[in-house]
Amino acid sequence: QVPLVESGGGLVQAGGSLRLSCSASIRTFSSYDMGWFRQAPGKDREFVATISRSRSGAKTTYADFVKGRFIISRDNAKNTVYLQMNSLKPEDTAVYYCAAHPDPDTYIDYEHAGSWGQGTQVTVSS
């Protein structure tokens, strides 16, 4: 439904940083909540962070394992959501996906009715 393209992944040493970007080629980007998810080999896709479509100030949520390390942000003028990842750990290695949803109650709703990008690989070496 919503074309999404992730970028910014790569190989980094433990303790390093990366910034992921997700761009949407739509006119109504500001009408969508956005989220970041990840999937490691052999594991289910898991929630990382979300940011709301709020008009007066976006609200963010984070998975416990990234709090204090990752920051989600958005620039509606650029139709882009970002994930700044700091203090990366080998267990952060995964394909990272961005997703869009018009009105989720929780991040779980993204799996039911969200739009998904193709993902970008993040590999953290020890």
PDB file of C-alpha atoms in Angstrom:
ATOM      1  CA  GLN A   1       0.000   0.000   0.000  1.00  0.00           C
ATOM      2  CA  VAL A   2       2.681   2.478   1.079  1.00  0.00           C
ATOM      3  CA  PRO A   3       5.994   2.204  -0.798  1.00  0.00           C
ATOM      4  CA  LEU A   4       8.815   2.200   1.760  1.00  0.00           C
ATOM      5  CA  VAL A   5      12.562   2.015   1.142  1.00  0.00           C
ATOM      6  CA  GLU A   6      15.082   1.437   3.925  1.00  0.00           C
ATOM      7  CA  SER A   7      18.739   2.403   3.737  1.00  0.00           C
ATOM      8  CA  GLY A   8      21.752   2.920   5.979  1.00  0.00           C
ATOM      9  CA  GLY A   9      22.495  -0.630   7.035  1.00  0.00           C
ATOM     10  CA  GLY A  10      25.949  -2.125   6.970  1.00  0.00           C
ATOM     11  CA  LEU A  11      28.742  -3.718   8.957  1.00  0.00           C
ATOM     12  CA  VAL A  12      29.859  -2.113  12.200  1.00  0.00           C
ATOM     13  CA  GLN A  13      31.916  -3.124  15.228  1.00  0.00           C
ATOM     14  CA  ALA A  14      30.306  -3.634  18.603  1.00  0.00           C
ATOM     15  CA  GLY A  15      29.912  -0.286  20.326  1.00  0.00           C
ATOM     16  CA  GLY A  16      29.584   1.559  17.053  1.00  0.00           C
ATOM     17  CA  SER A  17      26.674   3.454  15.550  1.00  0.00           C
ATOM     18  CA  LEU A  18      24.517   3.455  12.449  1.00  0.00           C
ATOM     19  CA  ARG A  19      21.617   5.578  11.277  1.00  0.00           C
ATOM     20  CA  LEU A  20      18.897   3.910   9.277  1.00  0.00           C
ATOM     21  CA  SER A  21      16.543   5.835   7.019  1.00  0.00           C
ATOM     22  CA  CYS A  22      13.161   4.911   5.622  1.00  0.00           C
ATOM     23  CA  SER A  23      11.609   6.978   2.865  1.00  0.00           C
ATOM     24  CA  ALA A  24       8.007   6.859   1.703  1.00  0.00           C
ATOM     25  CA  SER A  25       7.051   7.980  -1.780  1.00  0.00           C
ATOM     26  CA  ILE A  26       3.595   9.206  -0.846  1.00  0.00           C
ATOM     27  CA  ARG A  27       1.928  12.560  -0.349  1.00  0.00           C
ATOM     28  CA  THR A  28       0.294  11.664   2.982  1.00  0.00           C
ATOM     29  CA  PHE A  29       3.337  10.544   4.974  1.00  0.00           C
ATOM     30  CA  SER A  30       2.379  12.702   7.948  1.00  0.00           C
ATOM     31  CA  SER A  31      -0.898  10.778   8.269  1.00  0.00           C
ATOM     32  CA  TYR A  32       0.891   7.552   9.210  1.00  0.00           C
ATOM     33  CA  ASP A  33       2.452   6.243  12.361  1.00  0.00           C
ATOM     34  CA  MET A  34       5.834   4.706  11.603  1.00  0.00           C
ATOM     35  CA  GLY A  35       7.773   1.879  13.151  1.00  0.00           C
ATOM     36  CA  TRP A  36      11.036  -0.015  13.015  1.00  0.00           C
ATOM     37  CA  PHE A  37      11.195  -3.782  13.381  1.00  0.00           C
ATOM     38  CA  ARG A  38      13.942  -6.333  12.943  1.00  0.00           C
ATOM     39  CA  GLN A  39      14.352  -9.992  12.160  1.00  0.00           C
ATOM     40  CA  ALA A  40      17.406 -12.101  12.888  1.00  0.00           C
ATOM     41  CA  PRO A  41      18.059 -15.401  11.093  1.00  0.00           C
ATOM     42  CA  GLY A  42      15.812 -18.142  12.421  1.00  0.00           C
ATOM     43  CA  LYS A  43      13.836 -15.753  14.609  1.00  0.00           C
ATOM     44  CA  ASP A  44      10.504 -13.986  14.384  1.00  0.00           C
ATOM     45  CA  ARG A  45      10.290 -10.340  13.482  1.00  0.00           C
ATOM     46  CA  GLU A  46      10.321  -8.184  16.601  1.00  0.00           C
ATOM     47  CA  PHE A  47       9.324  -4.669  17.516  1.00  0.00           C
ATOM     48  CA  VAL A  48      12.087  -2.092  17.914  1.00  0.00           C
ATOM     49  CA  ALA A  49      10.502   1.365  18.022  1.00  0.00           C
ATOM     50  CA  THR A  50       7.528   3.410  16.840  1.00  0.00           C
ATOM     51  CA  ILE A  51       6.777   7.079  16.357  1.00  0.00           C
ATOM     52  CA  SER A  52       3.316   8.550  16.061  1.00  0.00           C
ATOM     53  CA  ARG A  53       1.821  10.750  13.355  1.00  0.00           C
ATOM     54  CA  SER A  54       1.006  13.386  15.964  1.00  0.00           C
ATOM     55  CA  ARG A  55       0.338  16.894  14.731  1.00  0.00           C
ATOM     56  CA  SER A  56       1.504  18.616  17.898  1.00  0.00           C
ATOM     57  CA  GLY A  57       4.389  16.354  18.841  1.00  0.00           C
ATOM     58  CA  ALA A  58       5.219  12.784  17.960  1.00  0.00           C
ATOM     59  CA  LYS A  59       5.223  10.170  20.698  1.00  0.00           C
ATOM     60  CA  THR A  60       7.732   7.365  20.676  1.00  0.00           C
ATOM     61  CA  THR A  61       7.846   3.855  22.072  1.00  0.00           C
ATOM     62  CA  TYR A  62      10.817   1.524  22.374  1.00  0.00           C
ATOM     63  CA  ALA A  63      11.482  -2.106  23.036  1.00  0.00           C
ATOM     64  CA  ASP A  64      13.221  -2.610  26.364  1.00  0.00           C
ATOM     65  CA  PHE A  65      16.371  -3.955  24.768  1.00  0.00           C
ATOM     66  CA  VAL A  66      17.024  -0.739  22.817  1.00  0.00           C
ATOM     67  CA  LYS A  67      16.045   1.903  25.368  1.00  0.00           C
ATOM     68  CA  GLY A  68      18.885   4.324  25.922  1.00  0.00           C
ATOM     69  CA  ARG A  69      20.656   3.152  22.770  1.00  0.00           C
ATOM     70  CA  PHE A  70      18.303   3.752  19.817  1.00  0.00           C
ATOM     71  CA  ILE A  71      16.380   6.884  18.873  1.00  0.00           C
ATOM     72  CA  ILE A  72      13.514   7.009  16.390  1.00  0.00           C
ATOM     73  CA  SER A  73      12.667  10.293  14.700  1.00  0.00           C
ATOM     74  CA  ARG A  74      10.869  11.570  11.622  1.00  0.00           C
ATOM     75  CA  ASP A  75      11.014  14.433   9.181  1.00  0.00           C
ATOM     76  CA  ASN A  76       7.616  14.834   7.573  1.00  0.00           C
ATOM     77  CA  ALA A  77       8.926  17.399   5.107  1.00  0.00           C
ATOM     78  CA  LYS A  78      11.254  14.720   3.744  1.00  0.00           C
ATOM     79  CA  ASN A  79       8.810  11.813   4.086  1.00  0.00           C
ATOM     80  CA  THR A  80      11.448  10.010   6.117  1.00  0.00           C
ATOM     81  CA  VAL A  81      11.713   8.186   9.426  1.00  0.00           C
ATOM     82  CA  TYR A  82      15.093   7.516  11.032  1.00  0.00           C
ATOM     83  CA  LEU A  83      16.526   5.069  13.510  1.00  0.00           C
ATOM     84  CA  GLN A  84      19.725   6.224  15.173  1.00  0.00           C
ATOM     85  CA  MET A  85      21.423   3.169  16.643  1.00  0.00           C
ATOM     86  CA  ASN A  86      24.189   3.654  19.191  1.00  0.00           C
ATOM     87  CA  SER A  87      26.196   1.245  21.333  1.00  0.00           C
ATOM     88  CA  LEU A  88      25.432  -1.560  18.943  1.00  0.00           C
ATOM     89  CA  LYS A  89      25.771  -5.141  20.120  1.00  0.00           C
ATOM     90  CA  PRO A  90      26.283  -8.353  18.137  1.00  0.00           C
ATOM     91  CA  GLU A  91      22.752  -9.398  19.094  1.00  0.00           C
ATOM     92  CA  ASP A  92      21.455  -6.354  17.186  1.00  0.00           C
ATOM     93  CA  THR A  93      22.447  -8.115  13.968  1.00  0.00           C
ATOM     94  CA  ALA A  94      19.301  -8.459  11.870  1.00  0.00           C
ATOM     95  CA  VAL A  95      17.423  -7.215   8.863  1.00  0.00           C
ATOM     96  CA  TYR A  96      15.733  -3.984   9.882  1.00  0.00           C
ATOM     97  CA  TYR A  97      12.349  -3.090   8.425  1.00  0.00           C
ATOM     98  CA  CYS A  98      10.318   0.067   8.561  1.00  0.00           C
ATOM     99  CA  ALA A  99       6.543  -0.009   8.558  1.00  0.00           C
ATOM    100  CA  ALA A 100       3.650   2.404   8.206  1.00  0.00           C
ATOM    101  CA  HIS A 101       0.191   2.220   9.722  1.00  0.00           C
ATOM    102  CA  PRO A 102      -2.667   4.753   9.520  1.00  0.00           C
ATOM    103  CA  ASP A 103      -3.911   4.277  13.095  1.00  0.00           C
ATOM    104  CA  PRO A 104      -2.370   1.520  15.217  1.00  0.00           C
ATOM    105  CA  ASP A 105      -3.405   0.892  18.813  1.00  0.00           C
ATOM    106  CA  THR A 106      -0.085  -0.813  19.526  1.00  0.00           C
ATOM    107  CA  TYR A 107       2.906  -1.967  17.511  1.00  0.00           C
ATOM    108  CA  ILE A 108       1.187  -5.337  17.145  1.00  0.00           C
ATOM    109  CA  ASP A 109      -1.245  -3.771  14.678  1.00  0.00           C
ATOM    110  CA  TYR A 110       1.564  -3.198  12.183  1.00  0.00           C
ATOM    111  CA  GLU A 111       1.702  -6.943  11.589  1.00  0.00           C
ATOM    112  CA  HIS A 112      -2.013  -6.986  10.816  1.00  0.00           C
ATOM    113  CA  ALA A 113      -2.473  -4.015   8.519  1.00  0.00           C
ATOM    114  CA  GLY A 114       0.806  -2.180   8.122  1.00  0.00           C
ATOM    115  CA  SER A 115       2.855  -1.537   5.004  1.00  0.00           C
ATOM    116  CA  TRP A 116       6.426  -2.844   5.003  1.00  0.00           C
ATOM    117  CA  GLY A 117       9.682  -2.052   3.308  1.00  0.00           C
ATOM    118  CA  GLN A 118      12.122  -4.641   1.989  1.00  0.00           C
ATOM    119  CA  GLY A 119      14.572  -4.224   4.854  1.00  0.00           C
ATOM    120  CA  THR A 120      18.215  -3.272   5.286  1.00  0.00           C
ATOM    121  CA  GLN A 121      20.888  -5.549   6.748  1.00  0.00           C
ATOM    122  CA  VAL A 122      22.675  -4.542   9.931  1.00  0.00           C
ATOM    123  CA  THR A 123      25.622  -6.673  11.005  1.00  0.00           C
ATOM    124  CA  VAL A 124      27.467  -6.017  14.254  1.00  0.00           C
ATOM    125  CA  SER A 125      30.785  -7.770  14.770  1.00  0.00           C
ATOM    126  CA  SER A 126      32.186  -8.655  18.174  1.00  0.00           C
TER     127      SER A 126
END
